[in-house]
């Protein structure tokens, strides 16, 4: 609810700003190529992407529903997980429908305002996901290093403030992206060699000076990812130090297992993202279609896998899911009788 209410405050002024006459291109829309170089097989590529998007929607809706309806799961770790699932839903839904439309039915055209809005949501919610992963690392640190004070340190009020801080950071840091694009002149063909409106892909189309746009984009990426990775690293350094002091191998293993799901989600999110970022910036010899595929998978794989990781590795969620499906089967048996 925090995300929805706060986004509603930002969506109207953002849309008004993007619709201003001073923002208009010489051409009224962009043309998304999809995956350049693989035009003949794009419909086959769309099939696994559709499956990933279906998993992302079903999995994250299930996670949110289970946490929302089960009072025993209204704990910091699960509340942060619900935030992560909400962000993943928006992130996947900001990209997948248009990408699949381009690949399947050749709906290549996208309006200027829609393109910049899509770009804003993709980058803003990627930043929010990184922020929630930091919050989850903080929760694991408090749970392991200060277990007796966990409920008093991370009480509902603090969790709400952390969620609001993550939301505001993502919105404020990324709002300059479309605003800075306002000053650019697009006097050439507005064909984007991508499956969705990515910031640098749009910037590269401008025929005016783009130094500020490039510098700000790089600064935000380094600031968000750099600071968040450092914060997560510090949290786990303290966790490791505490766990190694615990006597007994089983106790250590149990302490480490509480971090297993979070570590998997961190790797799923950051490793493909950093690899995609590095190949985009420095991999000049990497084929362009590889860049596009990596960037597209980066926005669909984490939302699809995160619910599976937590569903498999978290006993409470796994039991709750099995209970829901067993009730469904029981109801089905009664109906058949």
C-alpha atoms as one frame of an Amber mdcrd trajectory, in Angstrom:
protein
   0.000   0.000   0.000   2.908   2.346   0.713   4.223   1.864  -2.820   0.857
   2.378  -4.502  -0.091   5.524  -2.570   3.297   7.151  -2.992   3.493   6.322
  -6.710   0.131   7.951  -7.280   1.598  11.214  -5.977   4.469  11.054  -8.442
   2.761   9.666 -11.546   0.627  12.731 -12.298   3.397  15.377 -12.171   5.719
  13.051 -14.053   3.175  12.525 -16.812   2.460  16.277 -16.997   6.157  17.019
 -17.260   6.680  14.454 -19.983   3.656  15.730 -21.898   4.872  19.337 -21.899
   5.368  20.740 -25.383   9.018  21.454 -24.731   9.584  17.696 -24.391   8.261
  16.760 -27.790  10.457  15.156 -30.382  10.580  16.047 -34.024   9.177  12.535
 -34.392   6.243  11.681 -32.087   7.391   8.181 -31.094  10.244   5.707 -30.825
  10.678   2.441 -32.715  11.791  -0.547 -30.601  13.738  -3.046 -32.711  13.436
  -5.900 -30.212  16.581  -8.016 -30.395  18.683  -6.741 -33.314  20.321  -9.528
 -35.290  17.861 -12.189 -34.138  14.755 -10.980 -35.943  14.019 -14.409 -37.452
  13.957 -16.165 -34.075  12.393 -13.466 -31.896   9.087 -15.324 -31.571  10.979
 -18.344 -30.180  12.839 -16.122 -27.705   9.494 -14.686 -26.596   8.313 -18.098
 -25.370  10.769 -18.494 -22.444  10.360 -14.790 -21.653   6.588 -15.334 -21.409
   7.152 -18.249 -19.031   9.467 -16.140 -16.869   6.901 -13.338 -16.721   4.124
 -15.788 -15.828   6.250 -17.235 -13.026   7.097 -13.725 -11.820   3.447 -12.659
 -11.612   2.117 -15.866 -10.073   5.006 -16.291  -7.635   5.102 -12.736  -6.335
   1.322 -12.438  -6.046   1.351 -15.694  -4.051   4.097 -14.412  -1.725   2.261
 -11.126  -1.100  -1.066 -12.912  -0.526   0.424 -15.396   1.938   2.248 -12.743
   3.957  -0.765 -10.401   3.897  -3.245 -13.034   5.113  -1.085 -14.826   7.697
  -0.567 -12.730  10.884   2.245 -15.038  12.014   4.295 -13.838   9.029   4.008
 -10.149   9.942   7.659 -10.125  10.972  10.499  -7.963   9.592  11.957 -10.593
   7.243   8.583 -11.389   5.672   7.469  -7.762   5.467  10.678  -6.941   3.590
  10.007  -9.966   1.385   6.516  -8.611   0.616   8.118  -5.281  -0.376  10.562
  -7.160  -2.612   7.708  -9.057  -4.266   5.754  -5.842  -4.879   8.801  -4.221
  -6.480   9.431  -7.322  -8.608   5.838  -7.233  -9.863   6.184  -3.605 -10.994
   9.660  -4.209 -12.445   8.592  -7.207 -14.525   5.292  -5.621 -15.593   7.045
  -2.420 -16.682   9.089  -4.400 -19.190   7.609  -7.735 -20.194   4.247  -6.769
 -21.808   5.774  -4.318 -24.283   8.800  -6.540 -24.928   6.562  -9.516 -25.691
   4.367  -7.333 -27.912   7.447  -6.300 -29.891   8.736  -9.870 -30.246   5.403
 -11.598 -30.923   3.166  -9.171 -32.842   5.767  -6.633 -34.041   4.230  -3.750
 -32.068   7.469  -1.782 -32.388   6.147   1.750 -31.937   6.110   3.321 -28.496
   5.085   6.884 -27.680   7.673   9.321 -26.354   5.898   9.856 -23.007   5.264
   6.114 -22.591   8.902   5.357 -23.402  10.278   7.781 -20.816   7.761   6.628
 -18.216   8.757   3.004 -18.798  12.428   3.961 -18.519  11.791   5.786 -15.236
   9.887   2.884 -13.665  12.488   0.301 -14.723  15.455   2.170 -13.277  13.626
   3.515 -10.205  12.324   0.107  -9.143  15.693  -1.538  -9.809  17.122   0.964
  -7.319  14.314   0.152  -4.862  15.005  -3.581  -5.132  18.646  -2.963  -4.296
  17.550  -0.900  -1.288  15.226  -3.645  -0.016  18.076  -6.172  -0.272  20.102
  -3.877   2.003  17.174  -3.734   4.444  16.948  -7.540   4.419  20.691  -7.750
   5.146  20.136  -5.399   8.087  17.355  -7.667   9.344  19.640 -10.724   9.166
  22.394  -8.807  10.978  20.085  -7.819  13.843  18.534 -11.310  14.033  21.922
 -13.034  14.348  24.082 -10.450  16.114  21.409  -8.978  18.433  18.691 -11.660
  18.639  17.309 -10.514  21.997  16.661  -6.993  20.699  15.419  -7.923  17.221
  11.754  -7.104  17.848  12.553  -3.837  19.619  15.048  -2.605  17.031  13.036
  -3.578  13.946   9.531  -2.758  15.125   6.739  -2.010  12.581   7.352   1.744
  12.718  11.017   1.335  11.765  10.126  -1.117   8.985   7.654   1.405   7.551
  10.281   4.153   7.626  12.851   1.928   5.951  10.345   1.069   3.223   9.520
   4.750   2.711  13.231   5.662   2.588  13.845   2.988  -0.071  10.879   4.273
  -2.101  11.857   7.941  -1.863  15.476   7.226  -2.732  14.508   5.328  -5.862
  12.050   8.005  -7.020  14.215  11.036  -6.294  17.450   9.610  -7.697  15.830
   8.491 -10.946  13.396  11.375 -11.523  16.208  13.461 -13.158  16.547  10.817
 -15.893  13.472  11.906 -17.889  14.016  15.546 -16.867  17.559  15.556 -18.276
  16.298  13.927 -21.478  14.139  17.038 -21.943  17.186  19.074 -22.980  18.266
  16.624 -25.681  17.482  17.064 -29.340  16.471  13.972 -31.301  16.975  15.053
 -34.883  17.804  11.651 -36.336  15.882   8.399 -36.700  14.427   7.443 -33.329
  15.043   3.693 -33.679  16.026   2.080 -30.367  18.140  -1.042 -30.781  16.555
  -2.617 -27.729  13.454  -4.493 -26.561  12.409  -1.734 -24.143  13.237   1.894
 -23.346  16.556   1.720 -21.521  18.185   4.997 -20.435  21.465   4.750 -22.315
  19.760   3.342 -25.413  17.593   6.492 -25.567  20.500   8.835 -24.774  22.554
   7.400 -27.648  19.872   8.544 -30.129  20.353  12.231 -29.309  22.324  14.418
 -31.679  23.012  17.045 -29.000  25.505  16.972 -26.118  24.824  14.053 -23.758
  27.744  14.328 -21.324  25.511  15.306 -18.382  23.083  12.451 -19.057  25.870
   9.882 -19.316  27.678  11.194 -16.234  24.531  11.247 -14.116  23.515   7.756
 -15.242  26.953   6.376 -14.364  26.992   8.252 -11.035  23.582   6.868 -10.009
  24.567   3.318 -10.967  27.821   3.497  -9.005  26.180   5.269  -6.068  23.248
   2.878  -5.703  25.017  -0.396  -6.442  28.311   0.631  -4.844  26.868   1.830
  -1.537  24.325  -0.992  -1.326  26.900  -3.722  -2.014  29.241  -2.200   0.591
  26.397  -2.049   3.155  25.449  -5.686   2.477  29.105  -6.711   2.666  29.566
  -4.986   6.033  26.412  -6.636   7.396  27.589 -10.093   6.387  31.095  -9.440
   7.704  29.584  -8.838  11.159  27.298 -11.856  10.716  30.251 -14.082   9.810
  32.245 -12.789  12.758  29.363 -13.566  15.130  28.601 -17.004  13.660  32.240
 -18.124  13.892  32.120 -17.428  17.630  29.141 -19.748  18.091  30.239 -23.102
  19.596  29.134 -26.226  17.791  28.912 -27.000  14.088  25.145 -27.480  14.041
  24.524 -24.082  15.644  26.760 -22.412  13.074  25.055 -24.232  10.223  21.636
 -23.190  11.522  22.757 -19.558  11.785  24.124 -19.636   8.238  20.958 -21.312
   6.900  18.854 -18.339   8.028  20.826 -16.232   5.526  20.699 -18.756   2.683
  17.624 -17.400   0.889  18.825 -13.804   1.125  22.287 -14.662  -0.214  20.721
 -16.481  -3.184  18.490 -13.489  -3.967  21.480 -11.113  -3.720  23.452 -13.209
  -6.209  20.461 -13.508  -8.572  19.999  -9.721  -8.575  23.519  -8.309  -8.544
  25.581 -10.787 -10.596  23.545 -10.548 -13.852  23.089  -6.791 -13.289  26.788
  -6.089 -12.836  27.669  -8.363 -15.759  25.122  -6.600 -17.983  26.396  -3.178
 -16.858  30.035  -4.088 -17.548  29.320  -5.545 -20.992  27.223  -2.480 -21.853
  29.944  -0.030 -20.796  33.126  -1.887 -21.684  32.192  -4.942 -23.766  32.513
  -3.258 -27.148  33.329  -6.571 -28.832  30.284  -8.337 -27.383  27.499  -8.682
 -30.020  24.666  -6.220 -29.534  21.992  -8.915 -29.318  23.863 -10.375 -26.317
  23.633  -6.955 -24.604  19.879  -6.818 -25.230  19.246 -10.412 -24.110  21.230
  -9.906 -20.901  19.430  -6.641 -20.129  16.019  -8.234 -20.743  16.767 -11.333
 -18.672  18.102  -9.137 -15.871  14.636  -7.626 -15.435  12.753 -10.938 -15.622
  14.948 -13.611 -14.041  15.155 -12.139 -10.483  11.370 -11.501 -10.227  10.722
 -15.052 -11.466  13.284 -16.804  -9.240  12.949 -14.833  -5.989   9.573 -16.395
  -5.000  10.926 -19.859  -5.825  14.029 -19.288  -3.694  12.021 -18.122  -0.680
   9.310 -20.698  -1.241  11.810 -23.566  -1.264  14.221 -22.363   1.433  11.805
 -20.725   3.905   9.876 -23.314   5.895   7.021 -21.031   7.008   6.216 -19.897
   3.457   6.600 -23.420   2.059   4.189 -24.829   4.644   1.708 -22.008   4.047
   1.761 -22.609   0.267   1.242 -26.350   0.756  -1.618 -25.617   3.143  -3.305
 -23.331   0.574  -2.992 -25.925  -2.199  -4.148 -28.766   0.067  -7.246 -26.751
   0.951  -7.833 -26.169  -2.746  -7.573 -29.911  -3.437  -9.897 -30.676  -0.532
 -12.435 -28.194  -1.837 -12.137 -29.706  -5.299 -12.798 -33.187  -3.937 -15.929
 -31.959  -2.137 -17.189 -30.317  -5.318 -16.572 -33.478  -7.359 -18.481 -35.509
  -4.800
